[in-house]
Each structure stands twice: as C-alpha cells, then as structure tokens.
Amino acid sequence: MNTEEQQQPDLKLFMILLGSKAPGRHVEQHDFFFGIAASLKELVPPINTFWPEAIGKIHIDGWREVTAVDGYQVKIAPAAPEAAVGKKLFFINLGGYLPNRFEEQHYVVLTVKDDRAAAFKEAKETTFFKHNHFDGANSHIDDKYGIDVDDLYQIEDILSAGQKEKYRIELIPATDLPEDELHLGYFKLNLL
C-alpha cells in the first residue's frame, strides 16, 4: 500500500434529511441529500450548494451513514471507467394518503436491485404502498401524479457532479451486516 492510500480518509455515503423554512414558505420544507465524505461536517458546503435559496436556514432532521442495504455492504471507491456493471443502489420516495388526514404521508426506501424496473416492483410491494391510499387518492412514487418508474433515483445519478467524477459506489454481498444507525433530531449545520 502506498503512502497516498494510507492517508486516504475512510469515505462514506451519507443520506441526509434536510429541513428548512426557506424564505417565502409558511411551513418547513424537506428534501433528501446524498453525499460522500469522511464526516458529516465536510458535507456542509455541498448541502448549501444543493439548496441555495435556503442557505442560513437549513438544518438536518435526520441522517445515516449508508453502510448496509439488502444484504450488501456499501463502500465508496475511486471512479473507474472499467468498473463492472452490476447491482445498483436506488432511492425511492413513496407518497400516499389516509382518509381524514390533510397531509401526504411519506415512506423512503433504499434498495439494491439490477435495474429500475426491479426497484419499482419492490416499491409497489411495500405495506406503505398497499395501504396508504383510498378511492380518489392513490399512492404514488413522489414527484409524479400516478405511478411512474422514472421517479426512482439511482444514488450515483443524484450525487453532485464533482462526486460522480471522483467516486463510485461498490455493493459487496455480505451476511450478518448490522443495520445502519438512524440519527434523528434537530441538528444545526453550523454546529456540526
């Protein structure tokens, strides 16, 4: 191992739930951000770039280091054009409704599949998808009116351009992986 490899920080994939009462909004808005870094603090500048209209008003409502999904260990590796094509990591944001609740319910899925069609099929099999709807208010994969496979995101596609150029996500089959720890609460960016 050369000196550069020894000094390389342990990079991780972070999934972050951002919140903000951005200017002109009446209620707090949310979005998911995925980034690669050695620590959560290193992602503050990319988060501000991701949501520029909310700079100074952004906080974190939850985060996780994505290390294990569907029996695969998630690792970050340098980008390589010759990298083997195989399983992919997908993010799905499901939306649905319950009678007499004046709000949309959400359920987030991370899954490892061969392609978008397989990820879409899994999303439709979730308990959330099957039970968070009623006549006239169907469940859907968010950002569309109805169900459309185009609303699934392959994680590597939604990373920043700079991160896509430098890194790739490796999915390594593994058994007995511990579940990722979810960190929930109100975390101010300036205190990370």
Tab-separated table of C-alpha atoms in Angstrom, residues 1-150:
chain	number	residue	atom	x	y	z
A	1	MET	CA	0.000	0.000	0.000
A	2	ASN	CA	1.449	3.386	-0.953
A	3	THR	CA	1.505	6.476	1.286
A	4	GLU	CA	-1.369	8.149	-0.563
A	5	GLU	CA	-3.631	5.121	0.003
A	6	GLN	CA	-2.702	5.050	3.695
A	7	GLN	CA	-3.650	8.724	4.117
A	8	GLN	CA	-6.942	8.412	2.195
A	9	PRO	CA	-9.800	9.098	4.641
A	10	ASP	CA	-12.479	6.464	5.132
A	11	LEU	CA	-15.132	7.837	2.805
A	12	LYS	CA	-18.778	7.119	3.496
A	13	LEU	CA	-22.089	7.577	1.736
A	14	PHE	CA	-24.379	9.796	3.810
A	15	MET	CA	-28.158	10.032	3.423
A	16	ILE	CA	-29.391	13.254	4.996
A	17	LEU	CA	-32.920	14.563	5.586
A	18	LEU	CA	-32.686	18.337	5.273
A	19	GLY	CA	-35.253	20.764	6.651
A	20	SER	CA	-35.718	24.473	6.145
A	21	LYS	CA	-38.306	27.179	6.477
A	22	ALA	CA	-36.868	28.913	3.457
A	23	PRO	CA	-37.848	32.498	2.667
A	24	GLY	CA	-41.419	32.775	1.399
A	25	ARG	CA	-42.546	29.407	2.839
A	26	HIS	CA	-45.256	29.026	5.502
A	27	VAL	CA	-44.155	25.613	6.744
A	28	GLU	CA	-40.918	23.715	6.935
A	29	GLN	CA	-39.858	22.080	3.676
A	30	HIS	CA	-37.799	18.871	3.397
A	31	ASP	CA	-35.535	17.191	0.902
A	32	PHE	CA	-33.067	14.307	0.877
A	33	PHE	CA	-29.391	14.868	0.157
A	34	PHE	CA	-26.838	12.165	-0.626
A	35	GLY	CA	-23.146	12.916	-0.345
A	36	ILE	CA	-19.772	11.234	0.001
A	37	ALA	CA	-17.321	12.439	2.649
A	38	ALA	CA	-15.234	11.271	5.593
A	39	SER	CA	-17.520	13.157	8.006
A	40	LEU	CA	-20.913	14.816	8.090
A	41	LYS	CA	-19.278	18.216	8.691
A	42	GLU	CA	-17.461	18.001	5.339
A	43	LEU	CA	-20.847	17.987	3.588
A	44	VAL	CA	-21.958	21.439	4.833
A	45	PRO	CA	-20.654	23.339	1.747
A	46	PRO	CA	-22.206	20.829	-0.715
A	47	ILE	CA	-25.523	20.997	1.220
A	48	ASN	CA	-25.559	24.779	0.843
A	49	THR	CA	-24.842	24.407	-2.884
A	50	PHE	CA	-27.659	21.840	-3.146
A	51	TRP	CA	-30.283	24.174	-1.574
A	52	PRO	CA	-29.021	27.729	-2.220
A	53	GLU	CA	-32.329	29.527	-1.585
A	54	ALA	CA	-32.317	28.195	1.987
A	55	ILE	CA	-28.707	28.998	2.968
A	56	GLY	CA	-28.581	30.049	6.597
A	57	LYS	CA	-31.932	28.403	7.311
A	58	ILE	CA	-31.043	24.745	6.625
A	59	HIS	CA	-30.897	22.155	9.375
A	60	ILE	CA	-30.673	18.361	9.453
A	61	ASP	CA	-33.680	16.398	10.716
A	62	GLY	CA	-32.030	13.006	10.307
A	63	TRP	CA	-29.040	11.262	8.788
A	64	ARG	CA	-27.415	7.910	8.342
A	65	GLU	CA	-24.174	6.509	7.067
A	66	VAL	CA	-25.326	4.107	4.372
A	67	THR	CA	-23.225	1.004	5.001
A	68	ALA	CA	-25.661	-1.896	4.509
A	69	VAL	CA	-28.687	-2.328	2.226
A	70	ASP	CA	-30.485	-5.562	1.279
A	71	GLY	CA	-27.574	-7.843	2.209
A	72	TYR	CA	-24.931	-5.697	0.517
A	73	GLN	CA	-22.128	-3.761	2.130
A	74	VAL	CA	-21.926	-0.236	0.690
A	75	LYS	CA	-18.388	1.004	0.032
A	76	ILE	CA	-17.003	4.076	-1.703
A	77	ALA	CA	-14.269	3.574	-4.305
A	78	PRO	CA	-12.476	5.829	-6.768
A	79	ALA	CA	-14.320	6.321	-10.045
A	80	ALA	CA	-13.156	3.859	-12.673
A	81	PRO	CA	-14.421	3.639	-16.253
A	82	GLU	CA	-13.634	-0.078	-16.283
A	83	ALA	CA	-15.735	-0.769	-13.174
A	84	ALA	CA	-18.030	-3.756	-13.528
A	85	VAL	CA	-21.698	-3.059	-14.069
A	86	GLY	CA	-23.901	-4.932	-11.641
A	87	LYS	CA	-26.369	-4.247	-8.882
A	88	LYS	CA	-27.269	-0.626	-8.213
A	89	LEU	CA	-28.363	1.320	-5.145
A	90	PHE	CA	-31.743	3.050	-5.541
A	91	PHE	CA	-33.584	5.704	-3.502
A	92	ILE	CA	-37.378	5.745	-3.685
A	93	ASN	CA	-39.665	8.304	-2.041
A	94	LEU	CA	-43.205	6.955	-1.809
A	95	GLY	CA	-46.144	9.225	-1.115
A	96	GLY	CA	-49.678	8.303	-0.095
A	97	TYR	CA	-52.797	9.438	1.697
A	98	LEU	CA	-55.002	8.369	4.581
A	99	PRO	CA	-58.667	9.321	4.950
A	100	ASN	CA	-59.287	12.485	7.007
A	101	ARG	CA	-55.579	13.371	7.249
A	102	PHE	CA	-54.876	16.656	5.496
A	103	GLU	CA	-51.321	15.763	4.604
A	104	GLU	CA	-49.354	13.457	2.390
A	105	GLN	CA	-47.653	10.535	4.128
A	106	HIS	CA	-44.153	9.516	3.009
A	107	TYR	CA	-42.083	6.373	3.123
A	108	VAL	CA	-38.476	6.175	1.965
A	109	VAL	CA	-36.892	3.040	0.531
A	110	LEU	CA	-33.233	2.283	-0.181
A	111	THR	CA	-32.836	-0.888	-2.182
A	112	VAL	CA	-30.236	-2.805	-4.188
A	113	LYS	CA	-31.527	-4.114	-7.496
A	114	ASP	CA	-30.331	-4.900	-11.014
A	115	ASP	CA	-32.363	-2.119	-12.616
A	116	ARG	CA	-35.078	0.498	-12.170
A	117	ALA	CA	-37.883	-1.910	-13.073
A	118	ALA	CA	-36.942	-4.273	-10.228
A	119	ALA	CA	-36.705	-1.347	-7.774
A	120	PHE	CA	-40.092	-0.077	-8.926
A	121	LYS	CA	-41.630	-3.515	-8.442
A	122	GLU	CA	-40.286	-3.681	-4.885
A	123	ALA	CA	-41.700	-0.236	-4.095
A	124	LYS	CA	-45.175	-1.356	-5.162
A	125	GLU	CA	-44.924	-4.381	-2.831
A	126	THR	CA	-44.323	-2.327	0.345
A	127	THR	CA	-47.008	-2.247	3.013
A	128	PHE	CA	-46.971	1.545	2.758
A	129	PHE	CA	-47.800	1.485	-0.953
A	130	LYS	CA	-50.593	-1.019	-0.458
A	131	HIS	CA	-52.257	0.735	2.496
A	132	ASN	CA	-51.753	4.499	2.176
A	133	HIS	CA	-54.455	5.279	-0.329
A	134	PHE	CA	-58.178	5.325	-0.814
A	135	ASP	CA	-60.500	5.943	-3.772
A	136	GLY	CA	-59.516	9.222	-5.377
A	137	ALA	CA	-56.171	9.473	-3.541
A	138	ASN	CA	-53.851	6.777	-4.813
A	139	SER	CA	-50.362	6.072	-3.525
A	140	HIS	CA	-47.589	7.164	-5.827
A	141	ILE	CA	-43.875	7.459	-6.173
A	142	ASP	CA	-43.320	11.101	-5.383
A	143	ASP	CA	-42.839	13.866	-7.945
A	144	LYS	CA	-45.450	12.417	-10.316
A	145	TYR	CA	-49.215	12.199	-10.391
A	146	GLY	CA	-49.578	8.457	-10.532
A	147	ILE	CA	-47.070	5.668	-10.659
A	148	ASP	CA	-44.095	6.063	-12.931
A	149	VAL	CA	-40.784	4.233	-12.892
A	150	ASP	CA	-38.972	7.483	-13.748
